[in-house]
Short mmCIF file of C-alpha atoms in Angstrom, two decimals:
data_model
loop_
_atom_site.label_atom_id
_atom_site.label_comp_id
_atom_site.label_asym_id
_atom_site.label_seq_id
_atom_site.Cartn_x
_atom_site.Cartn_y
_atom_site.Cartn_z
CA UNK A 1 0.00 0.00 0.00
CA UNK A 2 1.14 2.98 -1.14
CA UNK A 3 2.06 6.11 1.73
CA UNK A 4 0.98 3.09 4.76
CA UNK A 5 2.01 5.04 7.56
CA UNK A 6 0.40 8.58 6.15
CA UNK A 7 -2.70 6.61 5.19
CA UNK A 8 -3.22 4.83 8.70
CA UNK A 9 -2.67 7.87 10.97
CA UNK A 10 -5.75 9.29 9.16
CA UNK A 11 -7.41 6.33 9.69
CA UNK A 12 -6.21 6.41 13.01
CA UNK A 13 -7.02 10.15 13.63
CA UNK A 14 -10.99 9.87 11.90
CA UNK A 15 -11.21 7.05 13.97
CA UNK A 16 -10.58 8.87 16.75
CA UNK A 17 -12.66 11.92 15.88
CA UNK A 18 -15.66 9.03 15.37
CA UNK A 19 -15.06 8.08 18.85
CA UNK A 20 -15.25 11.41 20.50
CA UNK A 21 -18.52 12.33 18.37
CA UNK A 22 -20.63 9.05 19.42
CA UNK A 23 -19.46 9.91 23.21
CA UNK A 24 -20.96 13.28 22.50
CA UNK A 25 -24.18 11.93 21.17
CA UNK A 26 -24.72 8.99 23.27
CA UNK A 27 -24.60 11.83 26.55
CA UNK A 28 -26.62 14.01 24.40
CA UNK A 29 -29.11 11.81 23.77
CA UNK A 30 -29.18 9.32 26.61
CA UNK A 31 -31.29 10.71 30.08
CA UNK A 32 -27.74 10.01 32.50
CA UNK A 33 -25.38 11.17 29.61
CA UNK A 34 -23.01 8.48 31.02
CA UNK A 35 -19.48 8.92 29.61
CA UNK A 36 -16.72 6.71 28.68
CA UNK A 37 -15.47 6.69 32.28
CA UNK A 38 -18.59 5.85 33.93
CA UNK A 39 -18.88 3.00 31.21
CA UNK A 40 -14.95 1.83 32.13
CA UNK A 41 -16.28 2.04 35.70
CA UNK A 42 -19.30 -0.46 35.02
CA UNK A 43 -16.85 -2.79 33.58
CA UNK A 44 -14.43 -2.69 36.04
CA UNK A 45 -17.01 -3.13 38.52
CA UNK A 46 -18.26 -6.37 36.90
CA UNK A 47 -14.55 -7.68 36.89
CA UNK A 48 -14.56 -7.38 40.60
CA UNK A 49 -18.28 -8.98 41.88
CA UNK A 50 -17.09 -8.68 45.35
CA UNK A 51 -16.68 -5.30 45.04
CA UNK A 52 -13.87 -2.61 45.36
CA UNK A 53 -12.95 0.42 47.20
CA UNK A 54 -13.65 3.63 45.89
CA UNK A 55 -9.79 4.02 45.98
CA UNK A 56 -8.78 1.43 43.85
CA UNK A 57 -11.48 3.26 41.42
CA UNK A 58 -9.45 6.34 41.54
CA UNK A 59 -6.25 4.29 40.83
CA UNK A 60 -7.85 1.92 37.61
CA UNK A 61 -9.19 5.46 36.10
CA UNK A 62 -6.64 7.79 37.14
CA UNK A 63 -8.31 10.50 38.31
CA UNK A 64 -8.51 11.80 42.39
CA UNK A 65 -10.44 10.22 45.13
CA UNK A 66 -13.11 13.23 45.12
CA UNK A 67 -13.38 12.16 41.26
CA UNK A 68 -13.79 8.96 42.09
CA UNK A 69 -16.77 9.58 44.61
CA UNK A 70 -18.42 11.84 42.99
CA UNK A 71 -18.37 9.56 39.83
CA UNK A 72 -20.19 6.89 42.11
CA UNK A 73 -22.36 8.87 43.23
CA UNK A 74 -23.61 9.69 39.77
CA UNK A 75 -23.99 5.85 39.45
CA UNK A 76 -25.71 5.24 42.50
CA UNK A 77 -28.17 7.89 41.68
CA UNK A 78 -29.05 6.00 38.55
CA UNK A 79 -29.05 2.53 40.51
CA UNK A 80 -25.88 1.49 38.88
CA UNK A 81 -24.10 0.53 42.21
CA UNK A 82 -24.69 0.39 45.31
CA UNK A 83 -21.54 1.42 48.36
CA UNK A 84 -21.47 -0.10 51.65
CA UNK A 85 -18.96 0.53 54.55
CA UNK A 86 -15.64 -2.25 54.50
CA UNK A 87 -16.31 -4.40 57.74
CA UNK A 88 -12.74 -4.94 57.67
CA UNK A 89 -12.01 -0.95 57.55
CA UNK A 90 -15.09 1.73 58.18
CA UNK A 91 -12.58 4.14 56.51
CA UNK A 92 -13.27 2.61 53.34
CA UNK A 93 -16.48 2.36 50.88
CA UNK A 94 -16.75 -0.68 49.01
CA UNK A 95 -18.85 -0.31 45.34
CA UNK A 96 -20.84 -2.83 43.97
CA UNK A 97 -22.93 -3.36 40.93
CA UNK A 98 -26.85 -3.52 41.25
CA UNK A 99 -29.05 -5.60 38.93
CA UNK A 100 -29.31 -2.53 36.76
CA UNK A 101 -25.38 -2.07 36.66
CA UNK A 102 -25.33 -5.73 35.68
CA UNK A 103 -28.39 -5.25 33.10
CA UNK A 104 -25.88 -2.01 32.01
CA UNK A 105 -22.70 -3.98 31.68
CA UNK A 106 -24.21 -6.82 29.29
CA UNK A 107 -26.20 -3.86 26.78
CA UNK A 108 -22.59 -2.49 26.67
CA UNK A 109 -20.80 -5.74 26.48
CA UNK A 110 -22.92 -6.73 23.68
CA UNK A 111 -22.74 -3.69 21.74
CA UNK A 112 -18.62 -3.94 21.79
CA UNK A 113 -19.73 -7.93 20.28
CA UNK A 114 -21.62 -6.08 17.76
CA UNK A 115 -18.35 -3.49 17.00
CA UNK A 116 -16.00 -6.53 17.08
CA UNK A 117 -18.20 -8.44 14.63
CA UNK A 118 -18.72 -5.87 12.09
CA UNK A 119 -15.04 -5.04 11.77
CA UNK A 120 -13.72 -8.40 11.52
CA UNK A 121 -16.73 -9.19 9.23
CA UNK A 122 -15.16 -11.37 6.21
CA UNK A 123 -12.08 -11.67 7.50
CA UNK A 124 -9.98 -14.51 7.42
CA UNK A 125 -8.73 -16.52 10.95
CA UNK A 126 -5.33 -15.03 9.49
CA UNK A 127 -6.67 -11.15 9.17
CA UNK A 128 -7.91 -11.57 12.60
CA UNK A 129 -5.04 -12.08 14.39
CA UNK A 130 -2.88 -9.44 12.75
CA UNK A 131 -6.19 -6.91 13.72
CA UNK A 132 -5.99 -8.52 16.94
CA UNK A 133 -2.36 -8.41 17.66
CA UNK A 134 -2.29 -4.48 15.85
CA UNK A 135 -4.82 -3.13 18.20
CA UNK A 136 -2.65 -5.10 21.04
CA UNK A 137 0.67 -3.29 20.17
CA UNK A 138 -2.33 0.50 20.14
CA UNK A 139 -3.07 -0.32 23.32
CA UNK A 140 0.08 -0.78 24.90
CA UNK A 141 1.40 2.34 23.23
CA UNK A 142 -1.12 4.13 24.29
CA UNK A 143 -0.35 3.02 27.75
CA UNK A 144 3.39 3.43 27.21
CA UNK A 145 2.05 7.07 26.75
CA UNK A 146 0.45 7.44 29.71
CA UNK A 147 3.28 6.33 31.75
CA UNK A 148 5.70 8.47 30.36
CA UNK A 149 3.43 11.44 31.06
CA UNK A 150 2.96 10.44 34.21
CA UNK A 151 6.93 10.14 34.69
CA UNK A 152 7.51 13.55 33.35
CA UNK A 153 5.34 15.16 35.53
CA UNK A 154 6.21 13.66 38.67
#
């Protein structure tokens, strides 16, 4: 392919555009306007049934502690999750998904199955595991990024 590297940062760059208008729309058009973290919450959430500390919230998303609870509360207000006092530490909130949050998890888990079917549509077992590996090698430089920010400014 002619210009590869030109050609895919476009790609790369619309894609990205794409991504920032559908968060737009989906909170313009949904009643919660729940965001991209509030969705990476729900997931994480559903990683950990027993639930987790609004801390180790903070730390998976990056953000402060006052983030962090004011994120859940957001959530609980909508009957996404539900917070509870540690038994082993009263210092500590532990989050948990409701019913809802779990009913909210699978509509998003399923509409990723949709995204990963329709781009892989037609593709060979061969195709697939170059897209796979690809948007493997993204995702750790985009967390490669991340770090070194976080290096530079520390």
């Amino acid at each position: 392919m002619k210009d590869f590297t030109k050609e895919f940062n476009r790609i790369i760059a619309d894609a990205y555009h794409s991504l920032l208008l559908m968060e737009e729309t989906k909170k313009k058009y949904s009643k919660a306007g729940f965001s991209f973290r509030d969705r990476n919450t729900i997931t994480y959430l559903k990683r950990h049934e027993n639930g987790v500390k609004i801390s180790e919230i903070a730390d998976y998303l990056k953000i402060s502690r006052p983030s962090a609870t004011s994120l859940i509360k957001k959530l609980e207000k909508y009957g996404l999750v539900d917070k509870e006092i540690d038994p082993k530490n009263e210092r500590n909130t532990i989050v948990s998904l409701t019913r809802k949050g779990g009913l909210f998890y699978v509509y998003q888990h399923r509409y990723r199955e949709r995204l990963a079917d329709r781009v892989c549509e037609g593709f060979s077992d061969k195709e697939k595991e170059v897209l796979y590996e690809g948007f493997n090698r993204l995702n750790d430089f985009f967390l490669e990024s991340i770090k070194e920010s976080e290096d530079i400014h520390k």
